Short mmCIF file of C-alpha atoms in Angstrom, two decimals:
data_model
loop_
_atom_site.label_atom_id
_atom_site.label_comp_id
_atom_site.label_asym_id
_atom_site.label_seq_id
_atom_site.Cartn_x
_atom_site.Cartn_y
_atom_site.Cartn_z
CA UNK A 534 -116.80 -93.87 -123.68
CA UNK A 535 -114.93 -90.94 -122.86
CA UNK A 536 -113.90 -89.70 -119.85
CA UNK A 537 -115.77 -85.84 -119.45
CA UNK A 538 -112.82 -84.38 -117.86
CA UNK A 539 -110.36 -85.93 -120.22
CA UNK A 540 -108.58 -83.98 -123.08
CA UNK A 541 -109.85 -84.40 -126.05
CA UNK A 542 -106.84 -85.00 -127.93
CA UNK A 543 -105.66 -88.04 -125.70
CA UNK A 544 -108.82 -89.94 -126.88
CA UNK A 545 -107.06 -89.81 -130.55
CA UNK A 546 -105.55 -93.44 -130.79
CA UNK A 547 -103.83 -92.84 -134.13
CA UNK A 548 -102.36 -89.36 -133.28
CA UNK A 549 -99.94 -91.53 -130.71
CA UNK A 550 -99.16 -94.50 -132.61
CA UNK A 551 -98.13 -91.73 -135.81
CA UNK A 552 -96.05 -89.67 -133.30
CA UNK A 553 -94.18 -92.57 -131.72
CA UNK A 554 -93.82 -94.35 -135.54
CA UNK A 555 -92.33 -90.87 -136.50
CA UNK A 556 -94.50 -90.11 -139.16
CA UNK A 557 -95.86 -87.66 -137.96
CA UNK A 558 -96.07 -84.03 -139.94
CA UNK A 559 -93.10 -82.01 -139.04
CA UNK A 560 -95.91 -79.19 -138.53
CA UNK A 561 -98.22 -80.96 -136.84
CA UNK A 562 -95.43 -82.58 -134.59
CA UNK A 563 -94.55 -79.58 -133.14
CA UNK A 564 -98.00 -78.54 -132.43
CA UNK A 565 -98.34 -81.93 -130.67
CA UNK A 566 -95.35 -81.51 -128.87
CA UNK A 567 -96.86 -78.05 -127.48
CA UNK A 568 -99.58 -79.26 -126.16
CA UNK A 569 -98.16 -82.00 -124.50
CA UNK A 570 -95.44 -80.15 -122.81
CA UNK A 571 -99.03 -78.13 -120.88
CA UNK A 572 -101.47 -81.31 -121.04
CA UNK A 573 -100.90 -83.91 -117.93
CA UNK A 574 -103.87 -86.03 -119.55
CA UNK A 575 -102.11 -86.63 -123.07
CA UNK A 576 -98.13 -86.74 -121.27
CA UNK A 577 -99.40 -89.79 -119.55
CA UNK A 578 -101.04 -91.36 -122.75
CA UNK A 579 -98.34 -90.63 -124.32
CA UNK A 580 -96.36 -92.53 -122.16
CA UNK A 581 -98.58 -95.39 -121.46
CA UNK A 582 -98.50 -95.91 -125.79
CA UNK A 583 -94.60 -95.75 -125.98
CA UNK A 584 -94.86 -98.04 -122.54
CA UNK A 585 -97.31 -100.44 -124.89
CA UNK A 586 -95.19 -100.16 -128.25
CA UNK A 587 -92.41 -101.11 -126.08
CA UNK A 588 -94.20 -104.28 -124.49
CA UNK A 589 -95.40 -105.35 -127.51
CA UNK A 590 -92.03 -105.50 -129.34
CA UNK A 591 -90.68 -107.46 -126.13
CA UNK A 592 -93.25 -109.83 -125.73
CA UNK A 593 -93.87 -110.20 -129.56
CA UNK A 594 -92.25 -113.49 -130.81
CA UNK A 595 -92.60 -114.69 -127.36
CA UNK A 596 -96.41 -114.39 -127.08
CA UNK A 597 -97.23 -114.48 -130.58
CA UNK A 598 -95.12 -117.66 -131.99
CA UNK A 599 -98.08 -119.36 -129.73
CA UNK A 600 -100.76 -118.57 -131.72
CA UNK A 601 -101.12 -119.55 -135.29
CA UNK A 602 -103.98 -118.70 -137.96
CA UNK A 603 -106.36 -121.22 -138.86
CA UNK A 604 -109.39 -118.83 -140.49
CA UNK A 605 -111.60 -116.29 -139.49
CA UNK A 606 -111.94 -116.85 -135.90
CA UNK A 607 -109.16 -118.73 -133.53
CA UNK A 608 -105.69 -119.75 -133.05
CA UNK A 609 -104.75 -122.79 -131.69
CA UNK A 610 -101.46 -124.45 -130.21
CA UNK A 611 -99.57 -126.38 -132.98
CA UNK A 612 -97.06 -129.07 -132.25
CA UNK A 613 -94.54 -127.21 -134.52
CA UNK A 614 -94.64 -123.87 -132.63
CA UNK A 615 -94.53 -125.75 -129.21
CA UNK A 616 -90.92 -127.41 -130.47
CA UNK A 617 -90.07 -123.95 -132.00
CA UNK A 618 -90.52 -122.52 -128.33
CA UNK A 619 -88.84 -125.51 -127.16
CA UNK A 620 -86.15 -124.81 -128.99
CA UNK A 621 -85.65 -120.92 -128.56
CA UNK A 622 -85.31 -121.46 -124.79
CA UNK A 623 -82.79 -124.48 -125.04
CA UNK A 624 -80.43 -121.70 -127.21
CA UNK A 625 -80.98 -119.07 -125.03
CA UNK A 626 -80.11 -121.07 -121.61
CA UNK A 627 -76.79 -122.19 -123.36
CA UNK A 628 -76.11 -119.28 -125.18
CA UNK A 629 -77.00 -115.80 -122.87
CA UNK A 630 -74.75 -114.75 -120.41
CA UNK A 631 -76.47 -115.80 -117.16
CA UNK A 632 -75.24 -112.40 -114.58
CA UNK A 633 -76.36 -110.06 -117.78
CA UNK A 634 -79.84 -110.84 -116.95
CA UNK A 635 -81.75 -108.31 -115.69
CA UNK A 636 -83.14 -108.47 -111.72
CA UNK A 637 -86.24 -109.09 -112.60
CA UNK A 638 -85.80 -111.70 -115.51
CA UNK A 639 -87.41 -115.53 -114.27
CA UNK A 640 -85.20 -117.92 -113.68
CA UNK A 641 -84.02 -120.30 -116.07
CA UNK A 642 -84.49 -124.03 -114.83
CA UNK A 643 -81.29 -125.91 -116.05
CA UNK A 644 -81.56 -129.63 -116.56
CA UNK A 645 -78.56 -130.58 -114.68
CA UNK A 646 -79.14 -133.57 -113.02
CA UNK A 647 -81.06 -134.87 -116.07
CA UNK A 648 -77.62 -134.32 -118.14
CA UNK A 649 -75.76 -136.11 -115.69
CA UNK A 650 -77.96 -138.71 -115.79
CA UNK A 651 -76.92 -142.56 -116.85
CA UNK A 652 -76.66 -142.67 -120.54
CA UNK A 653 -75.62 -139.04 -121.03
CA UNK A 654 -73.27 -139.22 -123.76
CA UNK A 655 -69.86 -137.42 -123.55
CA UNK A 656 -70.46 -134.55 -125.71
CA UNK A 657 -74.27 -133.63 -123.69
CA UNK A 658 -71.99 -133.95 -120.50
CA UNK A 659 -69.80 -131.44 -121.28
CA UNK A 660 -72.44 -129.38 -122.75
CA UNK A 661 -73.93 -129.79 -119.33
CA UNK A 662 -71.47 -129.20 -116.86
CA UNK A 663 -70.44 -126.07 -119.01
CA UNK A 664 -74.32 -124.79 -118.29
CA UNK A 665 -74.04 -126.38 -114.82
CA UNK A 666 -71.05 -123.50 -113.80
CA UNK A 667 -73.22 -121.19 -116.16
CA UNK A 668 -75.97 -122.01 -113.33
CA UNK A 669 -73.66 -122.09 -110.66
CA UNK A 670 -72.15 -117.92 -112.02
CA UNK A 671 -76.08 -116.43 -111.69
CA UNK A 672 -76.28 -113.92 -108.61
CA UNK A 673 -79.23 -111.31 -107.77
CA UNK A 674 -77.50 -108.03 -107.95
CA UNK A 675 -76.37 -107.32 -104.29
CA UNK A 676 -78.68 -104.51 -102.24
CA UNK A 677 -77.26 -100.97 -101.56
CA UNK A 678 -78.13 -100.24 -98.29
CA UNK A 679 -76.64 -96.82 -97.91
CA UNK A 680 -73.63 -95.37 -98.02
CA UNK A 681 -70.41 -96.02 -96.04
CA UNK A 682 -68.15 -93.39 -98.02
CA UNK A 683 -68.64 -90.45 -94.98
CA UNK A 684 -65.35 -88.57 -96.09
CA UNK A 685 -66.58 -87.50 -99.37
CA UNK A 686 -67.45 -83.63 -100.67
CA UNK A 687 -71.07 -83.09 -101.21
CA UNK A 688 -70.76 -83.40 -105.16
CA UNK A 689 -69.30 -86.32 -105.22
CA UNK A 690 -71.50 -87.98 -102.30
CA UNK A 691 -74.82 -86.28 -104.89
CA UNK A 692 -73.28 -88.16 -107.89
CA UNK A 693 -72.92 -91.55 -105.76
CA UNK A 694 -76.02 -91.22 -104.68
CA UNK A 695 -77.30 -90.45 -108.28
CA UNK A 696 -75.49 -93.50 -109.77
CA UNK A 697 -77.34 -95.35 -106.73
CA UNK A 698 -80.53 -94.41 -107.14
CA UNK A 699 -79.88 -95.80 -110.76
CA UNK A 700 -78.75 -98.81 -109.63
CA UNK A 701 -81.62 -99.71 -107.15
CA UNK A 702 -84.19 -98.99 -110.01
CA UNK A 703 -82.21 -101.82 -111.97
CA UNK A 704 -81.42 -98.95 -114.38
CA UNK A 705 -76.94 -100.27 -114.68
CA UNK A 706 -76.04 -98.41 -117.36
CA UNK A 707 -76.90 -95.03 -115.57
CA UNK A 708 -75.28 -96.85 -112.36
CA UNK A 709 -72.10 -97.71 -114.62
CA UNK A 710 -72.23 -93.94 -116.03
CA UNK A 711 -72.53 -92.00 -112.60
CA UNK A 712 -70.01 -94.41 -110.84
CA UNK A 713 -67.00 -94.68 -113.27
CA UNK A 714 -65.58 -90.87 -112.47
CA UNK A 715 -65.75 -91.88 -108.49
CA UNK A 716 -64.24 -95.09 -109.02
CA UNK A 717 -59.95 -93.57 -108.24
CA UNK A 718 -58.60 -93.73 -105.34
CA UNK A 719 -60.01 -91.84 -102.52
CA UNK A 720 -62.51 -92.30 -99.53
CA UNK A 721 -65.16 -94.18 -100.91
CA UNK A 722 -63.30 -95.78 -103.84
CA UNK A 723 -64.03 -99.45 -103.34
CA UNK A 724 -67.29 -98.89 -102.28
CA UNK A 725 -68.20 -97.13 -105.65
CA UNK A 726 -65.96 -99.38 -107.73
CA UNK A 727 -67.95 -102.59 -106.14
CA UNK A 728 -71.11 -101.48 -107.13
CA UNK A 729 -69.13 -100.26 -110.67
CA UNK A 730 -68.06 -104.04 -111.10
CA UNK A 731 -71.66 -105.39 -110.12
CA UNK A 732 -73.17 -103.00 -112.73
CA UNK A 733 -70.44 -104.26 -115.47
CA UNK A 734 -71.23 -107.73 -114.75
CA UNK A 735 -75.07 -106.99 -115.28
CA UNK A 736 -74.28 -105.30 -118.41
CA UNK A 737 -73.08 -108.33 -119.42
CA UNK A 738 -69.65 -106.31 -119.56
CA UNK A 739 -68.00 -109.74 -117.65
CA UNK A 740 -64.48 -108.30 -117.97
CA UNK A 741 -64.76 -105.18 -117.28
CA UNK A 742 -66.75 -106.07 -114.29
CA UNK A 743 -64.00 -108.53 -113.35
CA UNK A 744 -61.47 -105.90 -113.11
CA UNK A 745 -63.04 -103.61 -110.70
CA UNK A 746 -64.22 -106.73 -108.41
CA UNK A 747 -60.11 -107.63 -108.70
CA UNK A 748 -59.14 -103.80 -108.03
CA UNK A 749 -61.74 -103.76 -104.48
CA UNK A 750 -59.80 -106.49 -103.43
CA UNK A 751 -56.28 -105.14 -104.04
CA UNK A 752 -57.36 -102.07 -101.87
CA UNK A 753 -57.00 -104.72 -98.98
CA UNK A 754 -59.10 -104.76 -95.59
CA UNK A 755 -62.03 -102.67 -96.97
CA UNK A 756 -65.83 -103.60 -96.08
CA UNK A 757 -65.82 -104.53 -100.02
CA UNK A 758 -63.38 -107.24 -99.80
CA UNK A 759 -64.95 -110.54 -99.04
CA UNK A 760 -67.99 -108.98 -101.21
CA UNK A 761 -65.68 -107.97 -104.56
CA UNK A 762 -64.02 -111.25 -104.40
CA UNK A 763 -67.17 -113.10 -104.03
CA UNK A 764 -68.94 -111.89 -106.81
CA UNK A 765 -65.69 -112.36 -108.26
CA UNK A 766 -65.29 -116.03 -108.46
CA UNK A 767 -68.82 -115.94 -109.64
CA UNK A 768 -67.59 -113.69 -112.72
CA UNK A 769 -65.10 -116.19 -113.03
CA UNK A 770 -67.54 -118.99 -113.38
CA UNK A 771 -69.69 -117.39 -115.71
CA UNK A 772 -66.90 -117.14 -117.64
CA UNK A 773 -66.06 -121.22 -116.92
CA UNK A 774 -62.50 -120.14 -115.77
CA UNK A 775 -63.02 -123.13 -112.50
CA UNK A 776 -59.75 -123.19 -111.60
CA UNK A 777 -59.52 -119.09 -110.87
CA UNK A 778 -63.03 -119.09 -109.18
CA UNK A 779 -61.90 -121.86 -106.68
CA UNK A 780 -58.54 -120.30 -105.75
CA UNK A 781 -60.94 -117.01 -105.03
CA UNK A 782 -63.44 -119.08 -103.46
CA UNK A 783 -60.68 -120.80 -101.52
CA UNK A 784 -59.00 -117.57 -100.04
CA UNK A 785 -62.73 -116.48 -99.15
CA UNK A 786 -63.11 -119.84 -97.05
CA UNK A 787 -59.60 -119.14 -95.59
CA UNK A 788 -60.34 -115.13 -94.52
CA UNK A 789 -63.59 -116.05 -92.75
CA UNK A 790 -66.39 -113.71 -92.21
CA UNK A 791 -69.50 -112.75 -93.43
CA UNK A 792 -69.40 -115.11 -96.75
CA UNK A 793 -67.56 -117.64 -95.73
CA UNK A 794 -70.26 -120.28 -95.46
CA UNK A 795 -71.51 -119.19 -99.03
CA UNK A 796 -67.66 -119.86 -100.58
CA UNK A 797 -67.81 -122.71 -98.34
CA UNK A 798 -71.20 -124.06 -100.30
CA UNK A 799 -70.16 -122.90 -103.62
CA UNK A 800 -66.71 -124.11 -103.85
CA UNK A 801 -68.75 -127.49 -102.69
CA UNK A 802 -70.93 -127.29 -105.49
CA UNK A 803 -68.02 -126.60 -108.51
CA UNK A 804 -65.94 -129.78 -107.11
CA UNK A 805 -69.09 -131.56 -106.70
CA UNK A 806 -69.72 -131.04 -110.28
CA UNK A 807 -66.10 -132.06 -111.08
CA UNK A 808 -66.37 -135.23 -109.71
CA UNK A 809 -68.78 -136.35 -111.62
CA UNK B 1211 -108.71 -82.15 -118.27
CA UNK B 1212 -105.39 -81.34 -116.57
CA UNK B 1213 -103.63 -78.60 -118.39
CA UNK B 1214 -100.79 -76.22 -117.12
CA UNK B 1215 -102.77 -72.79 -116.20
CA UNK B 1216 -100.60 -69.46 -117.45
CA UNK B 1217 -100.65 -68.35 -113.55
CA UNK B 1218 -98.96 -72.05 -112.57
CA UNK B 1219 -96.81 -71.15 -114.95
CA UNK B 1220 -95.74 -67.62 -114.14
CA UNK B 1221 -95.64 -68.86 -110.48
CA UNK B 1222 -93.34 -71.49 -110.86
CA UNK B 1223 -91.20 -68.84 -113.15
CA UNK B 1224 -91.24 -66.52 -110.39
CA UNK B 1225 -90.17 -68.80 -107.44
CA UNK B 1226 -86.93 -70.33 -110.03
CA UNK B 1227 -85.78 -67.09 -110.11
CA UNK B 1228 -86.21 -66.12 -106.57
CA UNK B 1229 -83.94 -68.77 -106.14
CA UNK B 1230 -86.61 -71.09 -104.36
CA UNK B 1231 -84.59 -74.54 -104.63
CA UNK B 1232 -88.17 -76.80 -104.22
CA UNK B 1233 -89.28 -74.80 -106.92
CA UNK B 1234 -86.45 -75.63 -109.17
CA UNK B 1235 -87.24 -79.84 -108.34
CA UNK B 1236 -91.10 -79.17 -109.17
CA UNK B 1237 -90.10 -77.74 -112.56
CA UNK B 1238 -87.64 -80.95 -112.95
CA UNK B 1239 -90.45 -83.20 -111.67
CA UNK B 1240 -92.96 -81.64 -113.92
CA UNK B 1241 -90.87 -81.53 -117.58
CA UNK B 1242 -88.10 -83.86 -117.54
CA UNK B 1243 -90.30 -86.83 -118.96
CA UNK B 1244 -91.42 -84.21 -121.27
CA UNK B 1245 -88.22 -83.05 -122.29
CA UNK B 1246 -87.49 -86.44 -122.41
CA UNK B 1247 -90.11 -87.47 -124.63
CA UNK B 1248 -89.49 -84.94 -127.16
CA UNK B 1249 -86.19 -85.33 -127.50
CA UNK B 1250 -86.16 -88.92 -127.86
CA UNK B 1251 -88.46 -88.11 -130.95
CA UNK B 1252 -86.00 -87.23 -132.61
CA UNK B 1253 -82.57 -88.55 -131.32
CA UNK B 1254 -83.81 -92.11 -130.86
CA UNK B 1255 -80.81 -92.73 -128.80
CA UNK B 1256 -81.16 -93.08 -125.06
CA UNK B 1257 -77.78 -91.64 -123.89
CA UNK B 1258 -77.66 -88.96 -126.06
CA UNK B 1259 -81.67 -87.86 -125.39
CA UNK B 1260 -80.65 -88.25 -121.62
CA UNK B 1261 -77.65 -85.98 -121.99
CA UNK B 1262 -79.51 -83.16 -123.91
CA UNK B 1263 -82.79 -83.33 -121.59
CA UNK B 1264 -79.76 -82.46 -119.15
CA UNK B 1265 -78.81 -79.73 -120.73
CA UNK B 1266 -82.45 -78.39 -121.78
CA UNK B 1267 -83.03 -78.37 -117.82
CA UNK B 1268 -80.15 -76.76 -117.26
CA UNK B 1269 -80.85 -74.32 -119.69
CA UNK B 1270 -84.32 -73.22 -118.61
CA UNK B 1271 -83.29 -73.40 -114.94
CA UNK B 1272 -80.69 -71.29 -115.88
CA UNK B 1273 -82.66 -68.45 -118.00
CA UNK B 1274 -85.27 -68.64 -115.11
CA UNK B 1275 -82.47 -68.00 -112.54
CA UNK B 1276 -81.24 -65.26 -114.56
CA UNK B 1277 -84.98 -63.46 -114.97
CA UNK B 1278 -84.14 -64.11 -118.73
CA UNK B 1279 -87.81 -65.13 -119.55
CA UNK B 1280 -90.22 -62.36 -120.55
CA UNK B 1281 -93.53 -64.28 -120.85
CA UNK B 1282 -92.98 -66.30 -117.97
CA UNK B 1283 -97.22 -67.08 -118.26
CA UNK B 1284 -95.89 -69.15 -121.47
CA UNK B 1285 -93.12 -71.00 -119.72
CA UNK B 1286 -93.98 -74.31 -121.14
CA UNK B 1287 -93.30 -73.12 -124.73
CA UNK B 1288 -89.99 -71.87 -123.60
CA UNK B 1289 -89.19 -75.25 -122.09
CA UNK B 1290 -90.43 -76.91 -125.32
CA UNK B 1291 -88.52 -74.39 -127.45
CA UNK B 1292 -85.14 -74.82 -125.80
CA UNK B 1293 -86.06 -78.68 -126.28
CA UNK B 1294 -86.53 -78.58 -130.14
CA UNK B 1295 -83.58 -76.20 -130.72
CA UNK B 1296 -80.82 -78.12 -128.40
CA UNK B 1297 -82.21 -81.50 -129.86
CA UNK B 1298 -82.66 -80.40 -133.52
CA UNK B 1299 -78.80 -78.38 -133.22
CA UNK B 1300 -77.58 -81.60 -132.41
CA UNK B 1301 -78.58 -83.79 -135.45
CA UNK B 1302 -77.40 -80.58 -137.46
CA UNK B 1303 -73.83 -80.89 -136.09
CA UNK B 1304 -73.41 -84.50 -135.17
CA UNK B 1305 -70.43 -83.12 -132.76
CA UNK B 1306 -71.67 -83.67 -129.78
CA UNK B 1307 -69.86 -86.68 -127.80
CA UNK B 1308 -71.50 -88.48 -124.90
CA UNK B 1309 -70.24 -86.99 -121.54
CA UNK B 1310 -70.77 -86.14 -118.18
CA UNK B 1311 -73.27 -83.52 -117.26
CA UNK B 1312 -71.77 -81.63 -114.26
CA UNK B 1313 -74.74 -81.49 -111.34
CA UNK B 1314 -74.92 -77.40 -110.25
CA UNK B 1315 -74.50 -77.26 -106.18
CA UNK B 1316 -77.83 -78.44 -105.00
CA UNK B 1317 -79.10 -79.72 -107.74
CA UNK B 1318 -80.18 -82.94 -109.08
CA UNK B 1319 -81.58 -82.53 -112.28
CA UNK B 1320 -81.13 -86.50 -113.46
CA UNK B 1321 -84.39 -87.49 -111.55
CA UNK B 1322 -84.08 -91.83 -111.49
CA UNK B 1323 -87.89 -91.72 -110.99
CA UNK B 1324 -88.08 -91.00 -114.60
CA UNK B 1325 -86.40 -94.45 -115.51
CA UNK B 1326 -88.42 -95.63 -112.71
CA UNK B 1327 -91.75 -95.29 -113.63
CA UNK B 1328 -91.20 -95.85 -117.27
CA UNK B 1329 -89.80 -98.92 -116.27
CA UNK B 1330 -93.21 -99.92 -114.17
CA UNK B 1331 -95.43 -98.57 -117.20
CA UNK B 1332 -93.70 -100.87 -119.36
CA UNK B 1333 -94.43 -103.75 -116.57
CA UNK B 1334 -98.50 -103.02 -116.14
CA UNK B 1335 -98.00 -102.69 -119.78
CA UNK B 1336 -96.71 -106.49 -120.22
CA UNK B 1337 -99.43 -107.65 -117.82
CA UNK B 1338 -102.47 -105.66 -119.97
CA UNK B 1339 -101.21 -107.25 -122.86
CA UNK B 1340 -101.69 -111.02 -121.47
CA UNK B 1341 -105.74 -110.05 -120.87
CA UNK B 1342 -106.02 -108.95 -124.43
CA UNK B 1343 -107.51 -111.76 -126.89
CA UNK B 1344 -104.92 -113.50 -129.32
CA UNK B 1345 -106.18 -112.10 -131.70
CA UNK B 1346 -105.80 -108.77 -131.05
CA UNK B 1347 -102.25 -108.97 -129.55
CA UNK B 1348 -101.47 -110.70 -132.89
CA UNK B 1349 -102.70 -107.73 -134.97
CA UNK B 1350 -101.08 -105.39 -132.42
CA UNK B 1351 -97.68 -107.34 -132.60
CA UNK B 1352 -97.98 -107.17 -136.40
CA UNK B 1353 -98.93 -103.10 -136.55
CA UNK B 1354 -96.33 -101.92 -133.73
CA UNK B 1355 -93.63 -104.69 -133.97
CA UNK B 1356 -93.75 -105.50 -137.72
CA UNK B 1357 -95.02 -101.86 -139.06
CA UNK B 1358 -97.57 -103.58 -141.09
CA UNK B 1359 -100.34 -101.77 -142.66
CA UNK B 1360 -103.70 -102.58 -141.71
CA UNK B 1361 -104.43 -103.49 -145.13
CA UNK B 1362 -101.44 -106.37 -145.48
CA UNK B 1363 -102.50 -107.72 -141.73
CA UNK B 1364 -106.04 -107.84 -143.41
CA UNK B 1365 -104.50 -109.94 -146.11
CA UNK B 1366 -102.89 -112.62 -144.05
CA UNK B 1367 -105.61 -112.86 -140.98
CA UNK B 1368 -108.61 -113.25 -143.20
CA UNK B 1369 -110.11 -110.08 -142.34
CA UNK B 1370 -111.06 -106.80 -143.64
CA UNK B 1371 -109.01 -103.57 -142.98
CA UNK B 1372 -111.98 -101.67 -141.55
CA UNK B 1373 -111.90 -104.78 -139.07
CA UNK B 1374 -108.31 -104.86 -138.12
CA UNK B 1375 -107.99 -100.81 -137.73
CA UNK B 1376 -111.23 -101.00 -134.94
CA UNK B 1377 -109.68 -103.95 -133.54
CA UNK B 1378 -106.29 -102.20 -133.24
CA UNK B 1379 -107.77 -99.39 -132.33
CA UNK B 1380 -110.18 -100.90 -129.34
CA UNK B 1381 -107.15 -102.84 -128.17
CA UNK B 1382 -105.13 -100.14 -127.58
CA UNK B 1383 -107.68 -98.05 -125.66
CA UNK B 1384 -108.43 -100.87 -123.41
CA UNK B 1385 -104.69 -101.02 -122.74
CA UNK B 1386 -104.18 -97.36 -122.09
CA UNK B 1387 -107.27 -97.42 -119.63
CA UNK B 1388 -106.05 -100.37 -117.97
CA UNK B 1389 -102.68 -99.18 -117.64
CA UNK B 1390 -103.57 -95.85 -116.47
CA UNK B 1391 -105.94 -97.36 -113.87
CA UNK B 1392 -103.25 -99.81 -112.78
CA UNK B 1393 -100.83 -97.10 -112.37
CA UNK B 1394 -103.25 -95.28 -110.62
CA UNK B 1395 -103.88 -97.98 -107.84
CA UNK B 1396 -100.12 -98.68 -107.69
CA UNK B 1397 -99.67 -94.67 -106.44
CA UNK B 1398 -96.58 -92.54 -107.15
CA UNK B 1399 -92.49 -94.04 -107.09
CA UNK B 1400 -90.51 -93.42 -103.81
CA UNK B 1401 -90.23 -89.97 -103.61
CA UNK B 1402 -86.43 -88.53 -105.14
CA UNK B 1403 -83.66 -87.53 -102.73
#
């Protein structure tokens, strides 16, 4: 039923789905566009059908592949589209890069132990270890906790603070964007090219993420150093270069400090795996 | 029903160009994901319909700063105006490159809330979907995701078209409701800097 003090127009199911589909009436698209730019009621359901169109194409092959046809009334499981899932998430854990995932993607349960198990044959064991360091590359975006970079003009500190803002909201790109220009050298410049290199790495941009992580840590004795060359030798292990994470992960152990212990456990982990 | 009165209007006109810098971030608060909305209409690319939204709130600011709005009781049709014309002159030319918008002193017109709260619609969105019966988020998936007409969905679900438009239709009511209610008990984002 409808709400009485709701606008009529954002009852109109149909009117949204044509606007968003673009097929729309050029005339009556610009009426709509009017009234929306005055009407709170039909902005929102506006934006709660583009949130739903958007849901819908995400969750689509996902949630639907579950459900298959069988006449008028149900769907049931079938044993086909339960090995077809099976099978979607076995390419995607070896195939996506692990740090592009976004913060609030699930976690991925890798069989490890399972493909190091007795009987394993040589080929799954490779396979394996190569998803093990996959595993062992995945990091939570650090938290920004404020800034450090006091010495800054007010522009540039607003633009940090922009790209920041982006960056908390899990929105990279933006964070990418706003911090590339602050990124030279300068007060503040490893601070803003840490976070740059985090964002890269998120964007699945493993290289380019790399090479900022590698530039922090050539500025020397910044509060960025044991962080960039952390998250560094996990870059490095997502892309399976071992040898270069454990030399960072080495130096790490060797400078001390705040991550020391988690070098300490990860470089562990790697030649645990490579003594299997 | 919540609709823009011509005296918020003029009032918000009048404080831009009195130079009133909260007024300036209520006018960003209140258009940008409208500016936003139509833009993307017809840009469909992100970075480019963030970049022009940029400049359409620059714009307007800048008119209202410089008293250059007459019927400042019909401000929303100038915003929506300068939105259609910078978005429209754009897929005329093509020549526009992505680049960086330079922030005017004091002024943050990029508001992350935006990105924000689309991103949490999108969420309570996900979660609406999951109450929904199978067989409507099938018909929705095929409608929205495939671009099926009613009539072909009809075809392959066993069902008539009459059936799968009220379906589609009463599915995505229920969502909006629930979403909006949702949204509603989840409050407003962290407010912007």
């Amino acid at each position: 039923m409808m709400k009485p003090d709701t606008c009529l127009r954002a009852e109109r199911v149909e009117m949204f789905q044509q606007y968003l589909s673009g097929a729309m009436p050029h005339q009556e698209q610009e009426e709509w566009e009017a009234h929306y730019f005055e009407c709170a009621d039909c902005l929102d359901t506006l934006e709660s059908h583009r949130a739903i169109l958007v849901a819908v194409k995400q969750l689509g092959p996902a949630t639907n592949a579950k459900f298959v046809w069988t006449g008028r009334a149900k769907f049931v499981w079938t044993g086909v589209a339960a090995a077809a899932m099976l099978a979607l998430g076995v390419s995607l854990a070896r195939h996506t890069p692990q740090i592009a995932r976004p913060v609030t993607s699930a976690p991925v349960e890798l069989p490890v132990a399972a493909a190091f198990a007795p009987g394993a044959d040589a080929m799954s064991t490779t396979d394996a270890r190569a998803r093990a360091v996959a595993e062992f590359a995945r990091f939570e975006p650090p938290a920004y906790r404020g800034g450090t970079s006091r010495a800054v003009s007010t522009d540039t500190m607003r633009q940090f603070r922009w790209a920041m803002s982006a960056y908390q909201s899990g929105d990279f790109a933006a964070a990418a964007r706003g911090l590339h220009p602050l990124a030279g050298a300068g007060p503040g410049a490893a601070e803003a090219r840490f976070f740059l290199g985090i964002s890269e790495l998120q964007l699945g941009h493993t290289d380019q993420g790399i090479a900022e992580l590698r530039a922090v840590a050539r500025l020397g004795d910044t509060s960025y150093l044991e962080e960039a060359n952390y998250f560094l030798s996990k870059a490095l292990l997502s892309k399976q270069d071992v040898q270069e994470a454990e030399r960072t992960l080495d130096d790490l152990v060797r400078i001390g400090g705040d991550r020391e212990h988690d070098a300490q456990a990860l470089l562990q982990k790697v030649r645990d795996l490579r003594a299997r | 029903m919540t609709t823009l009165s011509a005296d918020e209007q003029q009032v918000l006109a009048e404080r831009i160009r009195l130079g009133d810098r909260d007024a300036e971030r209520d006018f960003v608060a209140l258009f940008a994901t409208r500016i936003r909305a139509a833009v993307w209409q017809r840009i469909r690319d992100r970075e480019t319909a963030r970049d022009i939204s940029q400049d359409v709130l620059m714009s307007a600011i800048s008119a209202l700063r410089q008293d250059r709005l007459e019927h400042t009781e019909r401000l929303a049709a100038f915003v929506y105006g300068i939105a259609r014309n910078l978005a429209n002159n754009y897929l005329r030319t093509k020549a526009r490159s992505p680049q960086w918008v330079e922030l005017e002193p004091g002024m943050l017109v990029a508001d992350p809330r935006i990105e924000v709260d689309a991103l949490e619609r999108q969420r309570l969105a996900a979660q609406a979907l999951q109450d929904l019966e199978p067989a409507e988020r099938q018909i929705l998936h095929m409608t929205l995701s495939e671009g099926l007409e009613p009539a072909d969905i009809a075809r392959t679900l066993g069902l008539t078209s009459e059936v799968v438009r009220t379906r589609k239709s009463r599915a995505l009511k229920r969502l909006v409701e629930r979403i909006q209610a949702m949204s509603r008990s989840v409050g407003p984002g962290p407010p912007s800097q």
